[in-house]
Short mmCIF file of N, CA and C in Angstrom, two decimals:
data_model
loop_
_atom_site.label_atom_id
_atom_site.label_comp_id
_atom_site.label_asym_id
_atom_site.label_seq_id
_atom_site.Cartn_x
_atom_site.Cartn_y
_atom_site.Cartn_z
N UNK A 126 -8.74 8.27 -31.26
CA UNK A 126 -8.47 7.88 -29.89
C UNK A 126 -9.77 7.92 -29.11
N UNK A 127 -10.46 6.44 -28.35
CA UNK A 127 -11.39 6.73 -27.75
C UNK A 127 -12.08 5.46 -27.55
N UNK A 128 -13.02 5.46 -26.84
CA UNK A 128 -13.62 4.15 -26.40
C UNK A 128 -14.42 3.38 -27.27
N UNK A 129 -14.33 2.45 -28.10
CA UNK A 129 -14.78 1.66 -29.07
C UNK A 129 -15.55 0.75 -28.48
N UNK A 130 -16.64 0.84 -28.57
CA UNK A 130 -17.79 -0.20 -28.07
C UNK A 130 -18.86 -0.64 -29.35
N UNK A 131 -19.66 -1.81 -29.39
CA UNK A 131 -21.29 -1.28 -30.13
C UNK A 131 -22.00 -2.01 -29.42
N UNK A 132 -23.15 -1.50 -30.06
CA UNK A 132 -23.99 -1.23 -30.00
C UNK A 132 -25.16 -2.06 -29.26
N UNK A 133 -25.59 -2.41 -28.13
CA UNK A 133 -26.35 -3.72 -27.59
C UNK A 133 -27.97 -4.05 -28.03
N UNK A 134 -28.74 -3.20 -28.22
CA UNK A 134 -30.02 -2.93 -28.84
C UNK A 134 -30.09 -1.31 -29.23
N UNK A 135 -31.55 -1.99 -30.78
CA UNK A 135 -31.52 -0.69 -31.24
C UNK A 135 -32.19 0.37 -30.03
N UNK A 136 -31.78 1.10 -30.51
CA UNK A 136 -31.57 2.93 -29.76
C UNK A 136 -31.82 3.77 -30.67
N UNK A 137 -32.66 5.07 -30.35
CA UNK A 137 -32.45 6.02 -30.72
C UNK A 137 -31.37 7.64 -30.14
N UNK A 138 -30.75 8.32 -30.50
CA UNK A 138 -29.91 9.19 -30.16
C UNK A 138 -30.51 10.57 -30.67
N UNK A 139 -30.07 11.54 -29.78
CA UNK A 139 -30.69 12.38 -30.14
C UNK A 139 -29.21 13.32 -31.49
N UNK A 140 -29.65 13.84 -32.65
CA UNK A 140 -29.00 13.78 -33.97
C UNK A 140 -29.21 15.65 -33.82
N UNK A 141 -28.19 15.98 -35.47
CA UNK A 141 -28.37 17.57 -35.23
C UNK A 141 -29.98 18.09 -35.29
N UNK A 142 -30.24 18.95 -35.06
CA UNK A 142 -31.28 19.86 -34.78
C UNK A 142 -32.16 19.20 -33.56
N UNK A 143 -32.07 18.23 -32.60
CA UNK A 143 -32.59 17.74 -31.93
C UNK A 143 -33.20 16.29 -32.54
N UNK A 144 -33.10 16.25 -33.66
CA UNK A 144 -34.37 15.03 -34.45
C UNK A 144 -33.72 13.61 -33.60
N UNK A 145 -34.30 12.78 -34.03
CA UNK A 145 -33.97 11.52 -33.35
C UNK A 145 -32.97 10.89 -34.23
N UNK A 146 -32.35 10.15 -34.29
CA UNK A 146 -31.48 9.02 -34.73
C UNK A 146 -31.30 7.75 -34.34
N UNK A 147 -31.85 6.99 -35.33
CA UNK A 147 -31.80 5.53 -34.75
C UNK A 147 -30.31 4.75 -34.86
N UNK A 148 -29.67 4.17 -34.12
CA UNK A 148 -28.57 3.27 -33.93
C UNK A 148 -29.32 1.81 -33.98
N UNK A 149 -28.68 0.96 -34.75
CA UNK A 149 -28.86 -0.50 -34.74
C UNK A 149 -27.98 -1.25 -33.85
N UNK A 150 -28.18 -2.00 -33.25
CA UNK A 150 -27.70 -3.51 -32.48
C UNK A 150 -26.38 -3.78 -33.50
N UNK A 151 -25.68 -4.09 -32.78
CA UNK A 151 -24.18 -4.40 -33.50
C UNK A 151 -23.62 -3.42 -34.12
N UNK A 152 -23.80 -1.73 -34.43
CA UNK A 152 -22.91 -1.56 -35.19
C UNK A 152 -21.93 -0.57 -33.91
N UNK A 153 -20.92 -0.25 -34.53
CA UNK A 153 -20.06 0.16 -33.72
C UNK A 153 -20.01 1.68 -34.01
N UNK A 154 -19.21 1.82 -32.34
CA UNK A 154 -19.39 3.44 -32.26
C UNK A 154 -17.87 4.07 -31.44
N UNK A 155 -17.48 5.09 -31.44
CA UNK A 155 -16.59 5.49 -30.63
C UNK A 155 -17.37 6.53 -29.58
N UNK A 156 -16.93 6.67 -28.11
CA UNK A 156 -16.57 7.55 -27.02
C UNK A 156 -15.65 8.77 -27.41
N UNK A 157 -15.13 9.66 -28.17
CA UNK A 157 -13.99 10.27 -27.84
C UNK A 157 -13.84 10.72 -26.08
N UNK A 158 -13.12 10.59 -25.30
CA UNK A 158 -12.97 11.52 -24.27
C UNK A 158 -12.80 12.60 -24.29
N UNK A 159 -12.34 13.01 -25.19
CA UNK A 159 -11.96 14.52 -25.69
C UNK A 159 -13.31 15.29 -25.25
N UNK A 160 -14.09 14.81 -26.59
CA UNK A 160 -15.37 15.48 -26.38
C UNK A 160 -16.06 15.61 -25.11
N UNK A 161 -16.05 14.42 -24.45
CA UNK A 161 -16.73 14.83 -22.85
C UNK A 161 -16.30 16.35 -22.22
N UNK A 162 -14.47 15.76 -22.17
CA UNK A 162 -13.83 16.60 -21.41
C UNK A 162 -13.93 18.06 -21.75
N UNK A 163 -14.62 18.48 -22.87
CA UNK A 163 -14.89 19.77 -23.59
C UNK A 163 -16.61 19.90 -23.30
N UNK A 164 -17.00 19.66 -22.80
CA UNK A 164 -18.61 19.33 -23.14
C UNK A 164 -19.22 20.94 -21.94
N UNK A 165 -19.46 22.12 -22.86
CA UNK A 165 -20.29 22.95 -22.43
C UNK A 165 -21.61 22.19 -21.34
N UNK A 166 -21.66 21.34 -21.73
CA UNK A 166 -23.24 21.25 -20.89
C UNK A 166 -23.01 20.45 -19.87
N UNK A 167 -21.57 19.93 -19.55
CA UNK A 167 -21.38 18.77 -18.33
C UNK A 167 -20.38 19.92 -17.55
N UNK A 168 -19.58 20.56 -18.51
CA UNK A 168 -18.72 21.43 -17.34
C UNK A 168 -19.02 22.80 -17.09
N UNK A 169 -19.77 23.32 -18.26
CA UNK A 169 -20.02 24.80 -18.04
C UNK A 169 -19.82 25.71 -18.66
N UNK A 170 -20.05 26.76 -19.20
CA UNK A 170 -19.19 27.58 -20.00
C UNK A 170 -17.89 27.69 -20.58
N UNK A 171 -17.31 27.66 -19.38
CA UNK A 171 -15.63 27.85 -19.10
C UNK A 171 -15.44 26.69 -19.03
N UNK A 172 -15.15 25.47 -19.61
CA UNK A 172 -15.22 24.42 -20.27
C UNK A 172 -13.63 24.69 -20.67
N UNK A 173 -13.45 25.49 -21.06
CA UNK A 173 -11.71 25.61 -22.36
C UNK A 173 -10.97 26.28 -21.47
N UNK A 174 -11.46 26.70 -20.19
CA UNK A 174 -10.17 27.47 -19.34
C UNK A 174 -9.68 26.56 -18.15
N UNK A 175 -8.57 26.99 -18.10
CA UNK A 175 -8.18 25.83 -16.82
C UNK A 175 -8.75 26.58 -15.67
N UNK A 176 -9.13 25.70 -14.55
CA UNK A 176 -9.80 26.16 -13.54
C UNK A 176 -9.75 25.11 -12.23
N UNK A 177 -8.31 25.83 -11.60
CA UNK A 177 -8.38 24.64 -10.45
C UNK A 177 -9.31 24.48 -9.38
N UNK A 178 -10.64 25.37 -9.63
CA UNK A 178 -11.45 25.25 -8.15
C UNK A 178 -12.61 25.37 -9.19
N UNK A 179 -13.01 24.59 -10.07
CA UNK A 179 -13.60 23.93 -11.02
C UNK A 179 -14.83 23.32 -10.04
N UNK A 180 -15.84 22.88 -10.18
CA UNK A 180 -16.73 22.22 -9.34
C UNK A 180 -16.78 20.89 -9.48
N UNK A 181 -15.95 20.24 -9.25
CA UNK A 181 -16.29 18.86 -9.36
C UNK A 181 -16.79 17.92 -8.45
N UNK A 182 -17.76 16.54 -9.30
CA UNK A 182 -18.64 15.81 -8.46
C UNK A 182 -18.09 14.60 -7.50
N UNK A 183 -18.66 14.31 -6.56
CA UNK A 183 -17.96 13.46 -5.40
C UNK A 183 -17.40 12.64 -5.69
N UNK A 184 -17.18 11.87 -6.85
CA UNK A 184 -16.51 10.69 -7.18
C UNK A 184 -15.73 11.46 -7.95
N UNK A 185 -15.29 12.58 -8.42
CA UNK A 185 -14.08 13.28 -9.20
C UNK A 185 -13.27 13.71 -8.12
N UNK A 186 -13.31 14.12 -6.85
CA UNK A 186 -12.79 15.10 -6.07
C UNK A 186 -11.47 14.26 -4.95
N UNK A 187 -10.81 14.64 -4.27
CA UNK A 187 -9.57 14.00 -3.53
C UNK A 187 -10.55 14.22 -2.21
N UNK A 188 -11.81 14.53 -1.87
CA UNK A 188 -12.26 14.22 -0.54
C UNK A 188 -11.46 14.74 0.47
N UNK A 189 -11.15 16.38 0.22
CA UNK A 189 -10.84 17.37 0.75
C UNK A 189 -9.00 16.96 0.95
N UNK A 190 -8.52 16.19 0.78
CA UNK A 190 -7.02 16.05 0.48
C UNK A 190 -6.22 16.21 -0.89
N UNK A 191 -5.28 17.04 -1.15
CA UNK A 191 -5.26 17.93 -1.82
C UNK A 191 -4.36 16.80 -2.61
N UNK A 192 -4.17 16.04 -3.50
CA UNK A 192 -3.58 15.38 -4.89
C UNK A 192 -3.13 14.17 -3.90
N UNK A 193 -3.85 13.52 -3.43
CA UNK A 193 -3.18 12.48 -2.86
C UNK A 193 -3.65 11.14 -3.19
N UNK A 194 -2.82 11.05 -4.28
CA UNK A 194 -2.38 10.15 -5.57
C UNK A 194 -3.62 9.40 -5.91
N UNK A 195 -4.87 9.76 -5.92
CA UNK A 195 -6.20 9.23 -6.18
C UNK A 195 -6.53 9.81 -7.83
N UNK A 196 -6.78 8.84 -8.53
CA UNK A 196 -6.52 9.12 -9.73
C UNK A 196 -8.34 8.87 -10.00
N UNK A 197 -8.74 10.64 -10.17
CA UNK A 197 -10.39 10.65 -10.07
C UNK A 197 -10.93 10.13 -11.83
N UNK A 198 -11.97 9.63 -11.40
CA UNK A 198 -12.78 9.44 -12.89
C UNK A 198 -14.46 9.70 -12.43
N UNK A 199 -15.20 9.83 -13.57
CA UNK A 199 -16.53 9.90 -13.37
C UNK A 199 -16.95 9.16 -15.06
N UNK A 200 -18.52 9.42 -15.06
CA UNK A 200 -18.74 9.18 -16.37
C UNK A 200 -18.58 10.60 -17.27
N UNK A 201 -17.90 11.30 -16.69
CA UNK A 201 -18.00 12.92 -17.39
C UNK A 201 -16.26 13.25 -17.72
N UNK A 202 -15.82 12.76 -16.56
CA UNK A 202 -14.27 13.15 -16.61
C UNK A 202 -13.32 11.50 -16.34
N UNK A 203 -12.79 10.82 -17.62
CA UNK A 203 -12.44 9.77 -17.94
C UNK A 203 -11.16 9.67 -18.74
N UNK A 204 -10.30 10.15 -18.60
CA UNK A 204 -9.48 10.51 -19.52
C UNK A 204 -8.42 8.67 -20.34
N UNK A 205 -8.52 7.51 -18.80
CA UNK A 205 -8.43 6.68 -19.64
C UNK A 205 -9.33 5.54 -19.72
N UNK A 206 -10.97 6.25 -20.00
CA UNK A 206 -12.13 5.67 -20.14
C UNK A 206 -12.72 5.21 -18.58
N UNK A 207 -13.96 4.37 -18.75
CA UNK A 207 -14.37 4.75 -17.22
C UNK A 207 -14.93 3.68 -17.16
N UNK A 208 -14.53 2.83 -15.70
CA UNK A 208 -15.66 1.49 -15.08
C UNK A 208 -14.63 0.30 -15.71
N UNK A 209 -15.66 -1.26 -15.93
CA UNK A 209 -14.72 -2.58 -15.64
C UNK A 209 -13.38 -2.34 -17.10
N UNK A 210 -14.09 -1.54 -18.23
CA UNK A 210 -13.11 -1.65 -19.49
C UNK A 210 -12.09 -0.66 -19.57
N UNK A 211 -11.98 0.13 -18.22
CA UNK A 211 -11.31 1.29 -18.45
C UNK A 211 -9.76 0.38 -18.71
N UNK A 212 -9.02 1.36 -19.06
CA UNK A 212 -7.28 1.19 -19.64
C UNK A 212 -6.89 0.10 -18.75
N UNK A 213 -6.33 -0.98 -19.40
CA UNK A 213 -5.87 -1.30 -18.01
C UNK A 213 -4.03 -1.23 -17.91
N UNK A 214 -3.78 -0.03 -18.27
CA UNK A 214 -2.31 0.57 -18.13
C UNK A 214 -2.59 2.12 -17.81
N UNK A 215 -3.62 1.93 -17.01
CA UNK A 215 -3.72 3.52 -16.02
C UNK A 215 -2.89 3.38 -14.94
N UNK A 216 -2.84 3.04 -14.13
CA UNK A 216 -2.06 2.42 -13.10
C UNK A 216 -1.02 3.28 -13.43
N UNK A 217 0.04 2.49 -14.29
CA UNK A 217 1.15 2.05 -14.17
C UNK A 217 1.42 3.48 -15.26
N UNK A 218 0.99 4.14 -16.28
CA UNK A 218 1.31 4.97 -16.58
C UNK A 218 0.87 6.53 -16.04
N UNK A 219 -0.06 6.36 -14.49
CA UNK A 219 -0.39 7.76 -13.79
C UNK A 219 0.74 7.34 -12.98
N UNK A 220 1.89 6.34 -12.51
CA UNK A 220 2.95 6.51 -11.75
C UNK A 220 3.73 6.46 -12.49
N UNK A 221 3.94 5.95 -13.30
CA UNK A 221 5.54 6.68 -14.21
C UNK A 221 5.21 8.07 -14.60
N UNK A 222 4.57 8.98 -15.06
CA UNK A 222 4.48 10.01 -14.63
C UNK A 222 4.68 11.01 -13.94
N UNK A 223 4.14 10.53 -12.63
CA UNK A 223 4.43 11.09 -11.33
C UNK A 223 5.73 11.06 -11.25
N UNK A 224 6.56 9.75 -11.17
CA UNK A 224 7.69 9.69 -11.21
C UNK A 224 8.70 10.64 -11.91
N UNK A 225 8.13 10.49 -13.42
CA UNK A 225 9.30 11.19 -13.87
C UNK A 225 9.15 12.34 -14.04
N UNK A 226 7.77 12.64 -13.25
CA UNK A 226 8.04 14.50 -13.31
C UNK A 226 8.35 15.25 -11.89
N UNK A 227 8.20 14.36 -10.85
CA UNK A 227 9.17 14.12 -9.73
C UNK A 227 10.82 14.19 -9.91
N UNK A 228 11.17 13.51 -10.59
CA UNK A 228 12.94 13.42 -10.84
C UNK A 228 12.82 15.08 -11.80
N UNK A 229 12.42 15.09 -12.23
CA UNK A 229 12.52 16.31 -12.95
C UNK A 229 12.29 17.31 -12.62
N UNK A 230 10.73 17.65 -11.67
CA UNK A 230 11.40 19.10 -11.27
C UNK A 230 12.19 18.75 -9.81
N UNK A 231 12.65 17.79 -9.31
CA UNK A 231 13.63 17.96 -8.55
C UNK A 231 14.85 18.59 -8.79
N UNK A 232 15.11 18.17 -10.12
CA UNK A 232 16.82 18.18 -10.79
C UNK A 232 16.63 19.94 -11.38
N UNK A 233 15.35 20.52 -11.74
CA UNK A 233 15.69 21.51 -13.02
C UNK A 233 14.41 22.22 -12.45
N UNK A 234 14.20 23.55 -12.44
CA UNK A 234 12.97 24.61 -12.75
C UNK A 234 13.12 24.90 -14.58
N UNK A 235 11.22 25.31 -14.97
CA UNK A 235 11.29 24.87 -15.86
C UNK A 235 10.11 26.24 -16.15
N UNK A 236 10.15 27.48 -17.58
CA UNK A 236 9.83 28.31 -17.57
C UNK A 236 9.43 28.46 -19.87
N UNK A 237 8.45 28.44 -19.83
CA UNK A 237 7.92 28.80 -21.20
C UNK A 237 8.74 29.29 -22.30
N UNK A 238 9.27 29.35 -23.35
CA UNK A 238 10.50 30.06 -23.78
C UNK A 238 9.71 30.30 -25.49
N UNK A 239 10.39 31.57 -26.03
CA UNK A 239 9.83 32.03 -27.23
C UNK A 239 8.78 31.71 -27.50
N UNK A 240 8.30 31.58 -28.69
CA UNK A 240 6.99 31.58 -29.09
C UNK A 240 5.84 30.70 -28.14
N UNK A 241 6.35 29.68 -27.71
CA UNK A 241 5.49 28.59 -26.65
C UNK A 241 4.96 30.53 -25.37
N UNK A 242 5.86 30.93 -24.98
CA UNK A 242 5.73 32.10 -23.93
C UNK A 242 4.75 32.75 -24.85
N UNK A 243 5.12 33.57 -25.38
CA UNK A 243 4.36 34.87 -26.14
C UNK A 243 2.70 34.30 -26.89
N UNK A 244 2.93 32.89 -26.64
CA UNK A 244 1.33 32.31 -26.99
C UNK A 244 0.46 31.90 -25.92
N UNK A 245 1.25 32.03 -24.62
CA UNK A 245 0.74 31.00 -23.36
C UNK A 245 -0.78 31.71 -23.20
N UNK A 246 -1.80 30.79 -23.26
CA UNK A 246 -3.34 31.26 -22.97
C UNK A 246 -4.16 30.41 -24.42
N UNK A 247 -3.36 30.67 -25.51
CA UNK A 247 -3.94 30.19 -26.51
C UNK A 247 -4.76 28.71 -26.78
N UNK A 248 -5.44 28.52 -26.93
CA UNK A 248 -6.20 27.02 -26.91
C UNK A 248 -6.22 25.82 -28.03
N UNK A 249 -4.95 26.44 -28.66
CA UNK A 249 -5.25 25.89 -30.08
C UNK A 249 -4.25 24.38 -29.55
N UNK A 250 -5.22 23.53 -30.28
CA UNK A 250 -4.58 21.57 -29.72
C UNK A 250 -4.70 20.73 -30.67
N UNK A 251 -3.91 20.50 -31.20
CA UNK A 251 -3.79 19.82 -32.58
C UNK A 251 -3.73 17.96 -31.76
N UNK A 252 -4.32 17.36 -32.88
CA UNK A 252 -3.67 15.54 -32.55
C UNK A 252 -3.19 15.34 -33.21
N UNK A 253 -2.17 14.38 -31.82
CA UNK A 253 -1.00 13.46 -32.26
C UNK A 253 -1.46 12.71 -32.11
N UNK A 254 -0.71 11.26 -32.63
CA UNK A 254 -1.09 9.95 -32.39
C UNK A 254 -1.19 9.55 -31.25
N UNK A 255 -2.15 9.42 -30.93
CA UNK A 255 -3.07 9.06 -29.32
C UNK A 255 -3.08 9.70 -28.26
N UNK A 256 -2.36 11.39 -28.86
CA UNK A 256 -2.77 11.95 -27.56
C UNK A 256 -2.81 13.40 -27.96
N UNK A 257 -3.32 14.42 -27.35
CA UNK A 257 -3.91 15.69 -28.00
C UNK A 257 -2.20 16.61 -27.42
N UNK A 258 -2.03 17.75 -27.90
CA UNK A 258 -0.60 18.32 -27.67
C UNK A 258 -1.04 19.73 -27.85
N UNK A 259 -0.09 20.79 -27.70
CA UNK A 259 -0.22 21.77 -27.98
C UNK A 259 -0.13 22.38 -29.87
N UNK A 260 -0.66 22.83 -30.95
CA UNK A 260 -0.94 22.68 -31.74
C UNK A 260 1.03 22.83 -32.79
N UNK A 261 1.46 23.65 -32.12
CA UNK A 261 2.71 24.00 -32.63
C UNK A 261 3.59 23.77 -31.98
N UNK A 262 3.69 22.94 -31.11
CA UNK A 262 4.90 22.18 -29.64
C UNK A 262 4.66 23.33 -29.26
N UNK A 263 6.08 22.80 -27.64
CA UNK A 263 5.94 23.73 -26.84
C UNK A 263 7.28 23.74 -26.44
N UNK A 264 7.74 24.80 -26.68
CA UNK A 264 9.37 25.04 -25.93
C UNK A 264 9.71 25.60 -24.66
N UNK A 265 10.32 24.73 -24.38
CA UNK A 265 10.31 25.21 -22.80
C UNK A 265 12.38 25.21 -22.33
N UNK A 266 12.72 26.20 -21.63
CA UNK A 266 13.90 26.32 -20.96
C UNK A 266 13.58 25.47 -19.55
N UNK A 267 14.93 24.76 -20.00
CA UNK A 267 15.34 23.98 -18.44
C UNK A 267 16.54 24.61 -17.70
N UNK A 268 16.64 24.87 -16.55
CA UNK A 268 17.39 25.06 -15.61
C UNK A 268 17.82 24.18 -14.47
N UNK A 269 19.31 24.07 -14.29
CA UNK A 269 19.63 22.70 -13.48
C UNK A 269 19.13 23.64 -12.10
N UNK A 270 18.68 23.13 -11.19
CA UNK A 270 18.44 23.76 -9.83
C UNK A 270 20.31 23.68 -8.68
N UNK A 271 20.14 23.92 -8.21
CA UNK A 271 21.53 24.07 -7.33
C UNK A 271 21.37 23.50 -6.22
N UNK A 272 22.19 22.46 -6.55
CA UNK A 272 22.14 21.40 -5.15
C UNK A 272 22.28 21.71 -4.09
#
């Protein structure tokens, strides 16, 4: 899963131990987002912990309004790729989303249950087909709320 582009002229990249690596013109390469979104050296240490007051850069941020439905990207934080090739079913799948997790916790509160609970903190994230999950699911108790 990830942004498939190649290659426009040769390039060199920097390879393990620092050495150089040359890339040729035409061949192809993937983006994972994953990797950005993990990237010690773009987010920081604490990279693997959730952190809602996280520092993020002016084109990531809601511009002091707190989730109002601005769906941030940068070249660092892209989750469905970034600029003219990004997804073009972001849209429409950051509002069905919203939506249906709107109808949902309207209808039900919703609380960690067995093993998903007694693991909550753990970082372990296995892939699924096209999208990263918790490594062993996650069980969760629903409760209807009271009208």
């Amino acid at each position: 899963n990830g942004t498939f582009r190649e290659v426009q002229y040769d390039d060199f990249i920097e390879g393990p131990n620092g050495e150089p690596v040359k890339v040729s013109k035409g061949q192809p390469f993937v983006v994972p987002p994953w990797s950005l979104h993990h990237n010690k050296e773009l987010w920081g240490d604490d990279v693997e912990e959730f952190n809602p007051d996280r520092k993020w850069l002016p084109e990531e941020d809601w511009f002091g309004d707190t989730f109002r439905a601005y769906n941030p990207e940068s070249e660092r934080y892209c989750p469905f790729t970034f600029g003219p090739r990004s997804c073009i079913g972001r849209p429409f799948a950051m509002m069905e989303a919203r939506l249906i997790l709107a109808a949902l916790f309207h209808k039900y509160t919703f609380e960690l249950a067995g093993a998903t609970k007694a693991a909550a903190g753990l970082s372990e994230i296995s892939v699924n087909i096209g999208t990263l999950g918790p490594a062993n699911g996650m069980y969760v108790l629903c409760h209807p709320r009271n009208a």
